[in-house]
Short mmCIF file of C-alpha atoms in Angstrom, two decimals:
data_model
loop_
_atom_site.label_atom_id
_atom_site.label_comp_id
_atom_site.label_asym_id
_atom_site.label_seq_id
_atom_site.Cartn_x
_atom_site.Cartn_y
_atom_site.Cartn_z
CA UNK M 1 -30.24 -77.43 60.92
CA UNK M 2 -27.21 -78.22 58.76
CA UNK M 3 -26.03 -74.60 58.83
CA UNK M 4 -26.12 -74.66 62.63
CA UNK M 5 -24.21 -77.95 62.73
CA UNK M 6 -21.52 -76.62 60.38
CA UNK M 7 -20.93 -73.66 62.72
CA UNK M 8 -20.27 -75.87 65.74
CA UNK M 9 -16.51 -76.41 65.10
CA UNK M 10 -15.94 -72.64 65.02
CA UNK M 11 -17.96 -72.20 68.21
CA UNK M 12 -16.03 -75.00 69.91
CA UNK M 13 -12.72 -73.21 69.18
CA UNK M 14 -14.00 -69.86 70.41
CA UNK M 15 -12.57 -68.49 73.67
CA UNK M 16 -15.86 -67.60 75.31
CA UNK M 17 -14.14 -66.24 78.42
CA UNK M 18 -12.63 -63.45 76.34
CA UNK M 19 -15.53 -63.07 73.90
CA UNK M 20 -18.88 -64.31 75.28
CA UNK M 21 -21.35 -65.83 72.84
CA UNK M 22 -24.35 -63.57 72.20
CA UNK M 23 -27.92 -64.63 71.32
CA UNK M 24 -27.74 -63.01 67.87
CA UNK M 25 -24.82 -65.31 66.97
CA UNK M 26 -26.82 -68.53 67.29
CA UNK M 27 -29.91 -69.92 65.59
CA UNK M 28 -32.76 -69.53 68.07
CA UNK M 29 -34.93 -71.95 66.06
CA UNK M 30 -32.62 -74.82 67.02
CA UNK M 31 -33.21 -74.27 70.75
CA UNK M 32 -36.45 -75.99 71.89
CA UNK M 33 -38.26 -75.06 75.08
CA UNK M 34 -36.56 -77.79 77.10
CA UNK M 35 -33.12 -76.30 76.33
CA UNK M 36 -33.84 -72.57 76.70
CA UNK M 37 -33.00 -72.32 80.40
CA UNK M 38 -29.69 -74.14 79.96
CA UNK M 39 -28.71 -72.12 76.88
CA UNK M 40 -29.89 -68.62 77.80
CA UNK M 41 -30.00 -68.55 81.63
CA UNK M 42 -26.66 -69.84 82.91
CA UNK M 43 -26.04 -67.93 86.17
CA UNK M 44 -22.26 -68.43 85.89
CA UNK M 45 -22.07 -66.40 82.66
CA UNK M 46 -22.36 -62.62 82.12
CA UNK M 47 -25.87 -61.23 81.69
CA UNK M 48 -27.16 -61.82 78.17
CA UNK M 49 -24.46 -64.36 77.28
CA UNK M 50 -25.25 -67.75 75.77
CA UNK M 51 -23.90 -70.97 77.23
CA UNK M 52 -21.77 -72.22 74.34
CA UNK M 53 -21.42 -75.79 75.61
CA UNK M 54 -25.16 -76.17 76.23
CA UNK M 55 -25.92 -74.81 72.76
CA UNK M 56 -23.50 -77.27 71.12
CA UNK M 57 -25.08 -80.25 72.89
CA UNK M 58 -28.55 -78.91 72.07
CA UNK M 59 -27.79 -78.69 68.34
CA UNK M 60 -26.22 -82.15 68.32
CA UNK M 61 -29.31 -83.55 70.01
CA UNK M 62 -31.51 -81.96 67.34
CA UNK M 63 -29.24 -83.45 64.66
CA UNK M 64 -29.53 -86.91 66.20
CA UNK M 65 -33.31 -86.67 66.31
CA UNK M 66 -33.37 -85.46 62.71
CA UNK M 67 -31.26 -88.46 61.68
CA UNK M 68 -33.63 -90.81 63.47
CA UNK M 69 -36.65 -89.20 61.79
CA UNK M 70 -34.89 -89.39 58.42
CA UNK M 71 -35.19 -85.63 57.98
CA UNK M 72 -31.39 -85.44 57.61
CA UNK M 73 -29.09 -88.00 56.00
CA UNK M 74 -25.36 -88.72 56.26
CA UNK M 75 -24.25 -89.60 52.74
CA UNK M 76 -21.10 -91.50 53.75
CA UNK M 77 -22.84 -93.58 56.43
CA UNK M 78 -24.28 -97.04 55.90
CA UNK M 79 -26.95 -96.70 58.58
CA UNK M 80 -27.87 -93.02 58.30
CA UNK M 81 -27.64 -92.54 54.52
CA UNK M 82 -30.63 -91.96 52.25
CA UNK M 83 -31.71 -95.35 50.81
CA UNK M 84 -33.30 -93.53 47.87
CA UNK M 85 -29.84 -92.38 46.78
CA UNK M 86 -28.96 -96.02 46.03
CA UNK M 87 -31.81 -96.49 43.59
CA UNK M 88 -30.89 -97.19 39.99
CA UNK M 89 -31.23 -94.40 37.48
CA UNK M 90 -30.39 -93.54 33.90
CA UNK M 91 -28.93 -96.30 31.69
CA UNK M 92 -28.51 -98.70 34.64
CA UNK M 93 -32.26 -98.52 35.37
CA UNK M 94 -33.29 -98.75 31.72
CA UNK M 95 -31.19 -101.91 31.33
CA UNK M 96 -33.14 -103.83 33.99
CA UNK M 97 -36.45 -101.96 33.99
CA UNK M 98 -38.44 -104.33 31.78
CA UNK M 99 -37.34 -107.53 33.55
CA UNK M 100 -37.71 -106.02 37.03
CA UNK M 101 -41.21 -104.64 36.46
CA UNK M 102 -42.28 -107.94 34.90
CA UNK M 103 -40.94 -109.86 37.90
CA UNK M 104 -42.90 -107.61 40.28
CA UNK M 105 -46.05 -107.72 38.08
CA UNK M 106 -46.06 -103.92 37.82
CA UNK M 107 -47.61 -103.46 34.38
CA UNK M 108 -49.67 -100.30 35.00
CA UNK M 109 -48.38 -96.72 34.62
CA UNK M 110 -46.51 -95.47 37.66
CA UNK M 111 -48.96 -92.64 38.38
CA UNK M 112 -51.90 -95.07 38.35
CA UNK M 113 -50.00 -97.43 40.65
CA UNK M 114 -49.16 -94.65 43.13
CA UNK M 115 -52.73 -93.35 43.02
CA UNK M 116 -54.07 -96.82 43.84
CA UNK M 117 -51.69 -97.16 46.79
CA UNK M 118 -52.58 -93.66 48.04
CA UNK M 119 -56.31 -94.44 47.93
CA UNK M 120 -55.76 -97.71 49.82
CA UNK M 121 -53.65 -95.91 52.43
CA UNK M 122 -56.22 -93.14 52.83
CA UNK M 123 -59.01 -95.70 53.25
CA UNK M 124 -56.99 -97.57 55.86
CA UNK M 125 -56.37 -94.40 57.87
CA UNK M 126 -60.04 -93.47 57.81
CA UNK M 127 -61.10 -96.97 58.80
CA UNK M 128 -58.73 -96.94 61.77
CA UNK M 129 -59.92 -93.48 62.85
CA UNK M 130 -63.54 -94.68 62.74
CA UNK M 131 -62.72 -97.78 64.79
CA UNK M 132 -60.88 -95.72 67.41
CA UNK M 133 -63.82 -93.33 67.66
CA UNK M 134 -66.35 -96.15 68.00
CA UNK M 135 -64.26 -97.93 70.66
CA UNK M 136 -64.07 -94.81 72.83
CA UNK M 137 -62.39 -95.06 76.22
CA UNK M 138 -62.28 -98.87 76.04
CA UNK M 139 -59.88 -98.83 73.09
CA UNK M 140 -56.54 -100.53 73.65
CA UNK M 141 -55.00 -98.17 71.09
CA UNK M 142 -54.50 -94.43 71.48
CA UNK M 143 -53.01 -91.63 69.40
CA UNK M 144 -50.85 -89.00 71.08
CA UNK M 145 -49.77 -85.80 69.34
CA UNK M 146 -46.20 -84.93 70.34
CA UNK M 147 -45.02 -81.32 70.88
CA UNK M 148 -43.24 -81.41 67.51
CA UNK M 149 -46.52 -82.19 65.73
CA UNK M 150 -45.84 -85.85 65.09
CA UNK M 151 -48.30 -88.57 66.02
CA UNK M 152 -47.42 -91.57 68.19
CA UNK M 153 -49.50 -94.73 68.20
CA UNK M 154 -49.64 -96.40 71.63
CA UNK M 155 -50.82 -99.97 72.06
CA UNK M 156 -51.59 -101.17 75.58
CA UNK M 157 -49.84 -104.29 76.75
CA UNK M 158 -52.10 -107.29 76.40
CA UNK M 159 -52.63 -109.32 79.54
CA UNK M 160 -51.82 -113.01 79.58
CA UNK M 161 -54.71 -115.37 79.02
CA UNK M 162 -55.20 -118.12 81.54
CA UNK M 163 -54.19 -121.60 80.43
CA UNK M 164 -57.22 -123.88 80.25
CA UNK M 165 -57.04 -127.27 81.92
CA UNK M 166 -57.67 -128.97 78.59
CA UNK M 167 -54.48 -127.42 77.15
CA UNK M 168 -52.39 -128.57 80.12
CA UNK M 169 -53.85 -132.06 79.77
CA UNK M 170 -53.15 -132.11 76.03
CA UNK M 171 -49.56 -130.98 76.50
CA UNK M 172 -48.84 -133.72 79.04
CA UNK M 173 -50.54 -136.30 76.85
CA UNK M 174 -48.49 -135.35 73.79
CA UNK M 175 -45.24 -135.36 75.78
CA UNK M 176 -45.95 -138.91 76.94
CA UNK M 177 -46.69 -140.00 73.37
CA UNK M 178 -43.36 -138.75 71.99
CA UNK M 179 -40.84 -141.61 71.79
CA UNK M 180 -37.34 -141.26 73.19
CA UNK M 181 -35.08 -141.86 70.20
CA UNK M 182 -31.69 -140.69 68.99
CA UNK M 183 -31.53 -137.66 66.71
CA UNK M 184 -30.18 -139.65 63.70
CA UNK M 185 -33.12 -142.06 64.01
CA UNK M 186 -35.49 -139.09 63.90
CA UNK M 187 -33.93 -137.87 60.64
CA UNK M 188 -34.22 -141.32 59.09
CA UNK M 189 -37.87 -141.48 60.17
CA UNK M 190 -38.65 -138.08 58.63
CA UNK M 191 -36.85 -139.18 55.45
CA UNK M 192 -39.14 -142.20 55.22
CA UNK M 193 -42.11 -139.79 55.18
CA UNK M 194 -40.74 -137.06 52.94
CA UNK M 195 -37.66 -138.34 51.08
CA UNK M 196 -35.84 -135.08 51.86
CA UNK M 197 -32.41 -136.74 51.97
CA UNK M 198 -32.72 -137.52 48.25
CA UNK M 199 -32.21 -133.80 47.59
CA UNK M 200 -28.50 -134.10 48.46
CA UNK M 201 -27.04 -134.88 45.04
CA UNK M 202 -23.49 -134.70 43.69
CA UNK M 203 -22.09 -131.37 42.61
CA UNK M 204 -20.96 -132.66 39.23
CA UNK M 205 -23.83 -134.52 37.58
CA UNK M 206 -26.69 -134.14 40.04
CA UNK M 207 -26.95 -137.85 40.82
CA UNK M 208 -26.24 -140.06 43.84
CA UNK M 209 -24.01 -143.06 43.26
CA UNK M 210 -22.69 -143.86 46.73
CA UNK M 211 -23.88 -146.77 48.81
CA UNK M 212 -25.54 -145.75 52.10
CA UNK M 213 -25.27 -142.08 51.16
CA UNK M 214 -28.18 -141.18 53.44
CA UNK M 215 -26.21 -142.47 56.43
CA UNK M 216 -23.31 -140.17 55.62
CA UNK M 217 -25.63 -137.20 55.07
CA UNK M 218 -27.45 -137.76 58.36
CA UNK M 219 -24.14 -137.95 60.23
CA UNK M 220 -23.01 -134.65 58.70
CA UNK M 221 -26.36 -132.95 59.39
CA UNK M 222 -26.16 -133.97 63.05
CA UNK M 223 -22.52 -132.90 63.21
CA UNK M 224 -23.21 -129.42 61.83
CA UNK M 225 -26.55 -128.86 63.57
CA UNK M 226 -25.14 -129.75 66.99
CA UNK M 227 -21.77 -128.07 66.26
CA UNK M 228 -19.84 -131.09 67.50
CA UNK M 229 -17.49 -131.67 64.57
CA UNK M 230 -16.94 -134.93 62.70
CA UNK M 231 -15.15 -136.88 65.42
CA UNK M 232 -18.27 -137.93 67.43
CA UNK M 233 -20.03 -139.22 64.27
CA UNK M 234 -16.99 -140.95 62.75
CA UNK M 235 -16.85 -144.77 62.83
CA UNK M 236 -13.85 -146.39 61.10
CA UNK M 237 -15.66 -149.74 61.13
CA UNK M 238 -18.58 -148.43 59.06
CA UNK M 239 -17.87 -147.54 55.43
CA UNK M 240 -20.44 -144.72 55.35
CA UNK M 241 -19.04 -143.14 58.53
CA UNK M 242 -15.29 -143.12 57.86
CA UNK M 243 -13.66 -139.70 58.02
CA UNK M 244 -12.58 -139.77 54.36
CA UNK M 245 -16.14 -140.61 53.31
CA UNK M 246 -17.65 -137.85 55.45
CA UNK M 247 -15.16 -135.28 54.15
CA UNK M 248 -16.00 -136.23 50.55
CA UNK M 249 -19.77 -136.06 51.12
CA UNK M 250 -19.43 -132.77 52.97
CA UNK M 251 -17.51 -131.27 50.05
CA UNK M 252 -19.63 -132.51 47.14
CA UNK M 253 -23.13 -133.15 48.54
CA UNK M 254 -23.82 -130.72 51.40
CA UNK M 255 -24.21 -127.35 49.70
CA UNK M 256 -26.50 -124.35 50.11
CA UNK M 257 -28.61 -125.36 47.09
CA UNK M 258 -29.09 -128.97 48.22
CA UNK M 259 -29.98 -127.89 51.75
CA UNK M 260 -32.55 -125.46 50.31
CA UNK M 261 -33.99 -128.21 48.10
CA UNK M 262 -34.27 -130.56 51.09
CA UNK M 263 -35.95 -127.83 53.12
CA UNK M 264 -38.45 -127.25 50.30
CA UNK M 265 -39.48 -130.91 50.52
CA UNK M 266 -39.96 -130.58 54.29
CA UNK M 267 -42.02 -127.40 53.84
CA UNK M 268 -44.29 -129.11 51.33
CA UNK M 269 -44.72 -132.16 53.57
CA UNK M 270 -45.50 -129.94 56.56
CA UNK M 271 -48.22 -128.09 54.63
CA UNK M 272 -49.93 -131.39 53.79
CA UNK M 273 -50.37 -132.43 57.44
CA UNK M 274 -54.13 -132.12 58.23
CA UNK M 275 -53.78 -130.26 61.54
CA UNK M 276 -51.31 -127.78 60.04
CA UNK M 277 -53.96 -126.61 57.59
CA UNK M 278 -55.99 -125.40 60.59
CA UNK M 279 -53.05 -123.29 61.80
CA UNK M 280 -52.79 -121.23 58.63
CA UNK M 281 -52.37 -121.26 54.89
CA UNK M 282 -48.76 -120.06 54.77
CA UNK M 283 -49.62 -116.48 53.77
CA UNK M 284 -48.44 -115.00 57.10
CA UNK M 285 -44.74 -115.08 57.95
CA UNK M 286 -42.61 -113.79 60.80
CA UNK M 287 -39.00 -112.69 60.31
CA UNK M 288 -36.54 -112.21 63.15
CA UNK M 289 -32.80 -112.32 63.60
CA UNK M 290 -30.46 -114.13 65.97
CA UNK M 291 -27.01 -112.70 66.67
CA UNK M 292 -23.98 -114.93 67.10
CA UNK M 293 -20.36 -114.25 67.96
CA UNK M 294 -18.09 -115.90 65.38
CA UNK M 295 -14.83 -117.08 67.00
CA UNK M 296 -13.01 -117.76 63.70
CA UNK M 297 -11.94 -115.43 60.89
CA UNK M 298 -14.52 -115.34 58.10
CA UNK M 299 -15.74 -112.85 55.50
CA UNK M 300 -19.30 -113.41 56.77
CA UNK M 301 -18.65 -111.71 60.13
CA UNK M 302 -18.42 -108.03 61.00
CA UNK M 303 -17.85 -106.00 64.19
CA UNK M 304 -20.65 -104.65 66.36
CA UNK M 305 -19.43 -103.28 69.72
CA UNK M 306 -22.98 -103.04 71.07
CA UNK M 307 -23.62 -106.79 70.77
CA UNK M 308 -20.21 -108.44 70.30
CA UNK M 309 -17.85 -106.16 72.24
CA UNK M 310 -14.41 -106.42 70.66
CA UNK M 311 -15.36 -109.58 68.75
CA UNK M 312 -17.04 -110.11 65.39
CA UNK M 313 -20.33 -111.80 64.64
CA UNK M 314 -23.25 -112.38 62.30
CA UNK M 315 -27.02 -111.99 62.28
CA UNK M 316 -29.01 -115.01 61.14
CA UNK M 317 -32.38 -113.97 59.70
CA UNK M 318 -35.03 -116.67 59.77
CA UNK M 319 -38.48 -116.57 58.16
CA UNK M 320 -41.20 -118.82 59.65
CA UNK M 321 -44.73 -119.01 58.23
CA UNK M 322 -47.98 -119.60 60.09
CA UNK M 323 -47.70 -123.32 59.36
CA UNK M 324 -44.65 -123.38 61.69
CA UNK M 325 -42.22 -124.10 58.86
CA UNK M 326 -38.91 -122.34 58.30
CA UNK M 327 -39.30 -121.13 54.72
CA UNK M 328 -36.11 -119.11 54.32
CA UNK M 329 -33.01 -117.82 56.02
CA UNK M 330 -30.06 -115.56 55.37
CA UNK M 331 -26.75 -114.75 57.04
CA UNK M 332 -26.01 -111.02 57.42
CA UNK M 333 -22.51 -109.89 58.47
CA UNK M 334 -22.54 -108.03 61.77
CA UNK M 335 -25.72 -106.28 62.89
CA UNK M 336 -26.64 -103.79 60.14
CA UNK M 337 -30.11 -102.42 59.66
CA UNK M 338 -31.59 -105.56 58.19
CA UNK M 339 -34.82 -104.30 56.59
CA UNK M 340 -33.62 -104.73 53.02
CA UNK M 341 -31.95 -108.02 53.93
CA UNK M 342 -35.38 -109.25 55.04
CA UNK M 343 -36.73 -108.46 51.58
CA UNK M 344 -33.81 -110.33 50.05
CA UNK M 345 -34.53 -113.38 52.22
CA UNK M 346 -38.23 -113.33 51.33
CA UNK M 347 -37.45 -113.08 47.62
CA UNK M 348 -35.26 -116.20 47.86
CA UNK M 349 -37.40 -118.60 49.87
CA UNK M 350 -36.57 -122.29 50.00
CA UNK M 351 -40.18 -123.27 49.35
CA UNK M 352 -43.82 -122.76 50.23
CA UNK M 353 -46.21 -120.08 49.06
CA UNK M 354 -45.10 -116.45 49.01
CA UNK M 355 -46.32 -114.70 52.19
CA UNK M 356 -48.79 -111.86 51.77
CA UNK M 357 -48.06 -110.37 55.21
CA UNK M 358 -44.72 -110.27 57.02
CA UNK M 359 -44.55 -109.54 60.77
CA UNK M 360 -41.33 -108.05 62.15
CA UNK M 361 -40.33 -105.89 65.07
CA UNK M 362 -40.55 -102.13 64.69
CA UNK M 363 -36.80 -101.56 64.42
CA UNK M 364 -36.64 -103.62 61.25
CA UNK M 365 -39.36 -101.80 59.33
CA UNK M 366 -38.72 -98.26 58.09
CA UNK M 367 -41.05 -96.61 55.62
CA UNK M 368 -38.84 -97.50 52.66
CA UNK M 369 -39.03 -101.20 53.57
CA UNK M 370 -42.83 -101.07 53.85
CA UNK M 371 -43.05 -99.47 50.42
CA UNK M 372 -40.69 -102.02 48.89
CA UNK M 373 -42.73 -104.85 50.39
CA UNK M 374 -45.92 -103.43 48.94
CA UNK M 375 -44.39 -103.24 45.46
CA UNK M 376 -44.23 -107.04 45.30
CA UNK M 377 -47.65 -107.69 46.85
CA UNK M 378 -46.56 -108.21 50.46
CA UNK M 379 -47.73 -106.23 53.49
CA UNK M 380 -45.17 -105.37 56.16
CA UNK M 381 -46.67 -105.48 59.66
CA UNK M 382 -44.27 -104.20 62.35
CA UNK M 383 -45.14 -105.28 65.88
CA UNK M 384 -44.35 -102.71 68.56
CA UNK M 385 -45.93 -101.27 71.70
CA UNK M 386 -45.31 -97.72 70.49
CA UNK M 387 -45.13 -96.76 66.85
CA UNK M 388 -43.86 -93.26 66.14
CA UNK M 389 -44.41 -91.77 62.71
CA UNK M 390 -41.21 -91.27 60.80
CA UNK M 391 -40.09 -91.04 57.21
CA UNK M 392 -39.38 -88.63 54.42
CA UNK M 393 -42.91 -87.37 53.78
CA UNK M 394 -46.51 -88.43 53.35
CA UNK M 395 -48.44 -89.07 50.16
CA UNK M 396 -51.70 -87.13 49.60
CA UNK M 397 -54.69 -89.02 48.28
CA UNK M 398 -55.53 -87.97 44.70
CA UNK M 399 -58.42 -85.52 44.69
CA UNK M 400 -58.21 -84.86 48.43
CA UNK M 401 -56.70 -81.93 50.27
CA UNK M 402 -54.08 -82.70 52.89
CA UNK M 403 -55.69 -82.87 56.30
CA UNK M 404 -58.94 -84.64 55.37
CA UNK M 405 -58.02 -87.65 57.52
CA UNK M 406 -58.20 -85.87 60.87
CA UNK M 407 -55.41 -86.60 63.31
CA UNK M 408 -53.50 -88.57 60.69
CA UNK M 409 -52.93 -85.41 58.63
CA UNK M 410 -49.96 -84.56 60.87
CA UNK M 411 -48.23 -87.81 60.13
CA UNK M 412 -45.16 -87.76 57.90
CA UNK M 413 -44.88 -91.49 57.44
CA UNK M 414 -46.41 -94.79 58.40
CA UNK M 415 -43.48 -97.02 59.17
#
């Protein structure tokens, strides 16, 4: 593949009108069946000549597919480089090895750890194959073997369930029960239940000495959450709402660590609500990103022509658990491949229990991310209608020959 790609510049400079390209001068293995007619049977060329332009596009298409399958890497690229090349090694790894392994609770020998994971993976494949066989034609999941030998998992689209009358009645009843109040009053009410505003302490000594500090904090929270600036919440006749007071509180009290501490108090209070405990135990989390155009100059933004055009923007990753609580978030410049950023966000949660399963979309979960999640006792569960196998190679189960898992033996990865 790479040898064929490296020859493309020379072929592009070749004057094919004077010296036609012959079949022996190209790599026939890089021309799949779908391209053979275009490459070898161009009626406008002399008999036996190869269409140079068609061959160039054909090879580039194979290169693009190889990059997507992670069979080929671009070392200088951020998106298409090999993530394994960024792993620590030598003295740098030895310096952090003990602390890192202790933090991940990896105390067994590496071969035993890999063997345990391989056995669990093999058992999961066999269990799924048995379930597909027992379901027969009624199965909503099917496995298709592609011409290149890879396996694609297809999941039928689930139909919408009808809404019961009891749910419609309950929704209307709850909407009528909700009071119509101002947003600041809602924050004060929640503070009376949870005390979350007490987490906003001074930068210097970690105490709160101002009178009516909660009023200033609520005004700033509303100002930033609604993106309206300080002017609408400023009141010169109220000491806690003067502009100088709000600027001081914004500088010394509203920080990333105090916001995280306040969120941790809200997460804990949410988990103690009786009905929330029926929704889940906090061990399942969903992570997704929202993209925003940033109109001002900031180091946190980056370009992305696909989503922002000629402007710059950010991706805001948000983690929500099955108790409907936002347990963590992270700002990512631009729109990079955010799989590893998801791991970073989950390792720095504001509060709550550590999720054991994380649901994301398929684009955010390559094989390397699934393996990294598993190393710290978390399962990555990508949600997608079609899931094509991709990666840098499978792992055989110890004591088993490759191919003992039926159709899964052709798979090169699971993420």
